[in-house]
PDB file of C-alpha atoms in Angstrom:
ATOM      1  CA  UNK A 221     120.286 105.405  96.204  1.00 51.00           C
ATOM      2  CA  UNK A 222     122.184 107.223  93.395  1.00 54.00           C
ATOM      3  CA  UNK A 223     120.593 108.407  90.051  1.00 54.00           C
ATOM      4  CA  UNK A 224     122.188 105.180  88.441  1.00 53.00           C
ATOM      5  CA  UNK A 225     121.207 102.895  91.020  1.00 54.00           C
ATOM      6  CA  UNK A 226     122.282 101.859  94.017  1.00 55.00           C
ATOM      7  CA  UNK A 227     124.900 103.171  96.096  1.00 62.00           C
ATOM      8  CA  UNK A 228     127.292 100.615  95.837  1.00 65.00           C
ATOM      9  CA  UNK A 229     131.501 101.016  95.898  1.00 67.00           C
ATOM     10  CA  UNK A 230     132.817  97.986  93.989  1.00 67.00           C
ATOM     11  CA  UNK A 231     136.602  97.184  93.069  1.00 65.00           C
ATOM     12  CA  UNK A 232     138.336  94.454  91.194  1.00 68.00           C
ATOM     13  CA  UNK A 233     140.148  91.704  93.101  1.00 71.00           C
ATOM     14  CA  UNK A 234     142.993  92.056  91.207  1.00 73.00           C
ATOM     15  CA  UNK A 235     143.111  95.872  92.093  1.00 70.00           C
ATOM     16  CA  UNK A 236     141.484  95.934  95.509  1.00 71.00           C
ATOM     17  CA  UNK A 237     142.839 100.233  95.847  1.00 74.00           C
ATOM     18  CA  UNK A 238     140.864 101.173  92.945  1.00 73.00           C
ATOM     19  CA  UNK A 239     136.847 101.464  93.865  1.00 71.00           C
ATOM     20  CA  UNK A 240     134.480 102.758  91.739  1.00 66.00           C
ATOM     21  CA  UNK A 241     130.672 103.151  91.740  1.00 69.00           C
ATOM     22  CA  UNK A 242     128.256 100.984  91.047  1.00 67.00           C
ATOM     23  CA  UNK A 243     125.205 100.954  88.873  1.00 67.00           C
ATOM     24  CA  UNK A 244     122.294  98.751  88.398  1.00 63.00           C
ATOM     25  CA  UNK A 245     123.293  96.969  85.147  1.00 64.00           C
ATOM     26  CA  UNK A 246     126.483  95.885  86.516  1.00 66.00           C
ATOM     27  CA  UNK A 247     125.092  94.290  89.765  1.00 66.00           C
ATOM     28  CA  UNK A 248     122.934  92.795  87.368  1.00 62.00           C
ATOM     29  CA  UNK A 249     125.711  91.323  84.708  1.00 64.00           C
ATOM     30  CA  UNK A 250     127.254  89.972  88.098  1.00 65.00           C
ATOM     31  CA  UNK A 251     124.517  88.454  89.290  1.00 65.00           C
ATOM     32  CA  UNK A 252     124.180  86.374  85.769  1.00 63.00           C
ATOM     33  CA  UNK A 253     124.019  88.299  83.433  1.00 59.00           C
ATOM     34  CA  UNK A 254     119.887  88.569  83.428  1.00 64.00           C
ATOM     35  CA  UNK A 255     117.676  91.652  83.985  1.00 66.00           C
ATOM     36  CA  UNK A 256     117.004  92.377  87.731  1.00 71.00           C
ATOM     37  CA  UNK A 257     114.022  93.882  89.112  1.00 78.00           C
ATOM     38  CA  UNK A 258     113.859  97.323  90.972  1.00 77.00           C
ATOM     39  CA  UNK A 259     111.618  98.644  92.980  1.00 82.00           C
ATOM     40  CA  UNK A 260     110.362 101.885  94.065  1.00 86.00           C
ATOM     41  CA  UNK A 261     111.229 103.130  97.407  1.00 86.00           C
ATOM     42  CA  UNK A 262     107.504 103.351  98.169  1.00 90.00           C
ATOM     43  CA  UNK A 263     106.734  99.964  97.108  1.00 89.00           C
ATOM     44  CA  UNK A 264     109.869  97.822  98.512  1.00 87.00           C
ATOM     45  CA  UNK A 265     106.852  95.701 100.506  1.00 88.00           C
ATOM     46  CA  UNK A 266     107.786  92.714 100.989  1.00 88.00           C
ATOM     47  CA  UNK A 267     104.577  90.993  99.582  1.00 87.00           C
ATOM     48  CA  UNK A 268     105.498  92.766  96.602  1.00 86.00           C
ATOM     49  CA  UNK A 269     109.049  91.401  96.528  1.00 86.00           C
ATOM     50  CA  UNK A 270     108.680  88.228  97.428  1.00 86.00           C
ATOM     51  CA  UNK A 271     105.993  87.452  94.745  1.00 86.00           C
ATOM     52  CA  UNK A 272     108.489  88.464  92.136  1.00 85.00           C
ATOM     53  CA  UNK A 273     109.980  86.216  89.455  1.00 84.00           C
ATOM     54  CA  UNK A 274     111.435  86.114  86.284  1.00 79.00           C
ATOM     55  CA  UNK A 275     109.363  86.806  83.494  1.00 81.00           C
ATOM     56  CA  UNK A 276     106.563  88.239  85.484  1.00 83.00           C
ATOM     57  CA  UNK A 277     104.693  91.462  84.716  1.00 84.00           C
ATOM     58  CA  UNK A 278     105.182  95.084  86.773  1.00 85.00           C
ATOM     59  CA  UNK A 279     103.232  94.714  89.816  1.00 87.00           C
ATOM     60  CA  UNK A 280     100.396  97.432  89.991  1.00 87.00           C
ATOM     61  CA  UNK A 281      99.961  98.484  93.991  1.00 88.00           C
ATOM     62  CA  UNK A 282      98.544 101.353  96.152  1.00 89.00           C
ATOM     63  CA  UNK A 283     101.403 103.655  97.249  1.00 91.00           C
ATOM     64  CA  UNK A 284     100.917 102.979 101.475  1.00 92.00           C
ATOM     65  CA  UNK A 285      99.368 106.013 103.391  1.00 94.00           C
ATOM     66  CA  UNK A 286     102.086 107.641 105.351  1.00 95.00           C
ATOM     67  CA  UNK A 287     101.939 108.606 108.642  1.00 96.00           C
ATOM     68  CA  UNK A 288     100.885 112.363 108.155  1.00 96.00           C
ATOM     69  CA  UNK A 289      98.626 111.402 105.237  1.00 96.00           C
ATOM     70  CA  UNK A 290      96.664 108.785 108.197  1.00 96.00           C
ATOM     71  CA  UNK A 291      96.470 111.725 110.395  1.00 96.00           C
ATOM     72  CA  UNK A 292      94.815 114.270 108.543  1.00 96.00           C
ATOM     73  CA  UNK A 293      92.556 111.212 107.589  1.00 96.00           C
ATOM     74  CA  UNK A 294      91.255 110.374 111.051  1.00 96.00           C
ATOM     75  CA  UNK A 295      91.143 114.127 111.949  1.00 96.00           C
ATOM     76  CA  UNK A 296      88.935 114.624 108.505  1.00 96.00           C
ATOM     77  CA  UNK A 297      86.559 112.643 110.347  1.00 95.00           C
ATOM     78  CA  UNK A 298      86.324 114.315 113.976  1.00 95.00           C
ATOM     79  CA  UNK A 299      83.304 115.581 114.408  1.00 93.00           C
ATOM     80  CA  UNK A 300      84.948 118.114 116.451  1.00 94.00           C
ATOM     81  CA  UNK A 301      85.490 120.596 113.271  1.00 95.00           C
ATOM     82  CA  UNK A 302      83.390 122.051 111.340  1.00 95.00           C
ATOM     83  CA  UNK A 303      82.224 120.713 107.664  1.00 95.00           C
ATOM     84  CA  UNK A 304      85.219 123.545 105.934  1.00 95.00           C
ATOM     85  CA  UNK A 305      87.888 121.789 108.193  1.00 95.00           C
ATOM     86  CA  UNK A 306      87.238 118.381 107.863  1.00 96.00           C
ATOM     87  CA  UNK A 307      87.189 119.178 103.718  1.00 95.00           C
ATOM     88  CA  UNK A 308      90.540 121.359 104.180  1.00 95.00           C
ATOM     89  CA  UNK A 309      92.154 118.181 105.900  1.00 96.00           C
ATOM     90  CA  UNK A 310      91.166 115.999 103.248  1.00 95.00           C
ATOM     91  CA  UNK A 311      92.078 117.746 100.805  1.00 94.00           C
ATOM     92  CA  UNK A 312      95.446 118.126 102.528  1.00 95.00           C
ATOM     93  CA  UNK A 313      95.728 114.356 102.855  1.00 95.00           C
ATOM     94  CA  UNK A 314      94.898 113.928  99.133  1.00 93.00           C
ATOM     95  CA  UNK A 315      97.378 116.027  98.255  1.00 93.00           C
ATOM     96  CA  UNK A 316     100.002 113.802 100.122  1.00 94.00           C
ATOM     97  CA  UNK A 317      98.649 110.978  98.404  1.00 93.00           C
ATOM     98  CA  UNK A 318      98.934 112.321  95.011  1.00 91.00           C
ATOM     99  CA  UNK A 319     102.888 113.242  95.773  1.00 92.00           C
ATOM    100  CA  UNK A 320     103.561 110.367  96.934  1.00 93.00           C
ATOM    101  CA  UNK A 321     101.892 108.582  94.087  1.00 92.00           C
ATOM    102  CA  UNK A 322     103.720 111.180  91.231  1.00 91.00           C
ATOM    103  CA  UNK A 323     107.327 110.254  93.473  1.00 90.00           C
ATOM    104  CA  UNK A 324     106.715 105.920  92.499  1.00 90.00           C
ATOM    105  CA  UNK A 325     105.983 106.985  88.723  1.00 88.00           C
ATOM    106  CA  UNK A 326     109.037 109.885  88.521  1.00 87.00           C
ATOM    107  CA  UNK A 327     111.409 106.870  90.458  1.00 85.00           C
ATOM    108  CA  UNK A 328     110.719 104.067  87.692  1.00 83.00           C
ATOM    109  CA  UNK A 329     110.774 106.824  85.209  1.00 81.00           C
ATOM    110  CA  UNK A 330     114.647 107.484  86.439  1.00 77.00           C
ATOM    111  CA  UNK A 331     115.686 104.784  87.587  1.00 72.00           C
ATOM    112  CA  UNK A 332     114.585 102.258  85.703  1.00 67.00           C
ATOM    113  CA  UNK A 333     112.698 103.557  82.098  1.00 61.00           C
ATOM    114  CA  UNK A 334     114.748 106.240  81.149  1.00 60.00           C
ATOM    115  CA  UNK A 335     118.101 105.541  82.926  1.00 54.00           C
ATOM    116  CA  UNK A 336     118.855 101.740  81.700  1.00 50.00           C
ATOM    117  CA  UNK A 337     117.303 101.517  78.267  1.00 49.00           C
ATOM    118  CA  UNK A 338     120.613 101.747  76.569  1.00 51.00           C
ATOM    119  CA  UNK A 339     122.257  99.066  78.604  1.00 52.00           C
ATOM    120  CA  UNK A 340     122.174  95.343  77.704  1.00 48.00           C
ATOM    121  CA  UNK A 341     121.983  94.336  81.038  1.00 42.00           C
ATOM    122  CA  UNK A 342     118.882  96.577  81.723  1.00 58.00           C
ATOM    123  CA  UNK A 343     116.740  96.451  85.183  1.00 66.00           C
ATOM    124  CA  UNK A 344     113.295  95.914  84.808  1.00 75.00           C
ATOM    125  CA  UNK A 345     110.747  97.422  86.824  1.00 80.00           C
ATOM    126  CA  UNK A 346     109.125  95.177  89.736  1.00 82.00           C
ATOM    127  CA  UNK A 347     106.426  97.521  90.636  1.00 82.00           C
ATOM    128  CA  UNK A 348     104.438 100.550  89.799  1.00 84.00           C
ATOM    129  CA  UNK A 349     101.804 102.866  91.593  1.00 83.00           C
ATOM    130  CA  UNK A 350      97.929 102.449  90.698  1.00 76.00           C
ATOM    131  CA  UNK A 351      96.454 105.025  88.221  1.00 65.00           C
ATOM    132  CA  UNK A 352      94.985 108.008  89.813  1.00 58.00           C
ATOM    133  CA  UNK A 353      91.402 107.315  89.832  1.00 45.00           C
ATOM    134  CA  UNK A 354      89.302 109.340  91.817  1.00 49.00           C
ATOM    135  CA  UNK A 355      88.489 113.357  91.684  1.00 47.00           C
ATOM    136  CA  UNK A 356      89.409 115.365  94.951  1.00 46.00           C
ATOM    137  CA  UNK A 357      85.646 116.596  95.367  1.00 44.00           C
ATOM    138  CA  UNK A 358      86.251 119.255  97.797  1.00 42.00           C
ATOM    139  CA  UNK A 359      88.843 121.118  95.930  1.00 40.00           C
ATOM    140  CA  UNK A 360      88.901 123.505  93.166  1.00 38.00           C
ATOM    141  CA  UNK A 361      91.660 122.326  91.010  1.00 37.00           C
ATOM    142  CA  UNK A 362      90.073 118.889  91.320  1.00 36.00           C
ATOM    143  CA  UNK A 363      93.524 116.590  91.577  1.00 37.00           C
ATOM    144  CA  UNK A 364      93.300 112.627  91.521  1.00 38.00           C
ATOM    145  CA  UNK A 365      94.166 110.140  94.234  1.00 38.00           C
ATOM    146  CA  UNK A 366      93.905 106.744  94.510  1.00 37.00           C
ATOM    147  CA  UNK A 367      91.907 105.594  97.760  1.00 39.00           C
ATOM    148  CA  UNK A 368      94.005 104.688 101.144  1.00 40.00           C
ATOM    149  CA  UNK A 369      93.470 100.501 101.077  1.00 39.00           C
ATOM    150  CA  UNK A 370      95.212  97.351 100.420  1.00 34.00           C
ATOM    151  CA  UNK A 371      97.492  97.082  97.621  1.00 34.00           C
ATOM    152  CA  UNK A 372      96.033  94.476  94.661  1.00 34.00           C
ATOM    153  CA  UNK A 373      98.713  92.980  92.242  1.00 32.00           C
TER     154      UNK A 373
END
């Protein structure tokens, strides 16, 4: 993935030697000449994608929990550490969260908002992160996350 959309190499039949790159709004004028949607990297699920067609609104879903971000989860509630540690690792797994969530809003923001509004051909968005919703409790610079569940649409 480029800043201007995928990383294709195109070239013209007549000119098969001369490639050049490819963004969005051209695979899109190919493909008929209709906006396409594009998703996130972090919400390419295929429930997502597959419930996609023209005309419908930006599907709103829960960036998925990554692997570290399940970790610290189940270790947050191991009885094994102490109250301190269990908040520290939540707090830690928040914080993943919250990145993660920031990286789906700053990737539609690029690639698809701000990159493509001056193009005819422009890409619409398929899908965008849930709101932060809920305080971090434990910390001091209270940051939002949205809780580790099933995406809604």
């Amino acid at each position: 993935m480029s800043f201007t959309g995928p990383a294709l190499t195109a070239s013209d039949t007549a000119h098969p030697g001369i490639e050049y790159e490819v963004e969005w709004g051209d695979v899109a004028a190919l493909a008929g000449g209709q906006a396409r949607p594009w998703w996130p990297y972090l919400l390419r699920l295929p429930q997502l994608i597959n419930k996609w067609e023209p005309g419908a609104p930006r599907a709103v879903a829960e960036v998925p929990p990554s692997a570290n971000e399940k970790t610290l989860r189940r270790a947050a509630r191991n009885d094994v550490f102490d109250a301190d540690s269990r908040t520290a690792l939540t707090d830690m797994a928040n914080d993943i969260r919250n990145r993660r969530t920031t990286s789906v809003v700053h990737d539609n923001e690029i690639f698809g908002e701000r990159g493509y509004r001056e193009k005819p051909n422009a890409v619409i968005i398929g899908a965008g992160s849930t709101p932060p919703t809920t305080p971090c409790p434990s910390s001091t610079t209270a940051r939002p996350f949205g809780p580790a569940g099933a995406s809604s649409l």
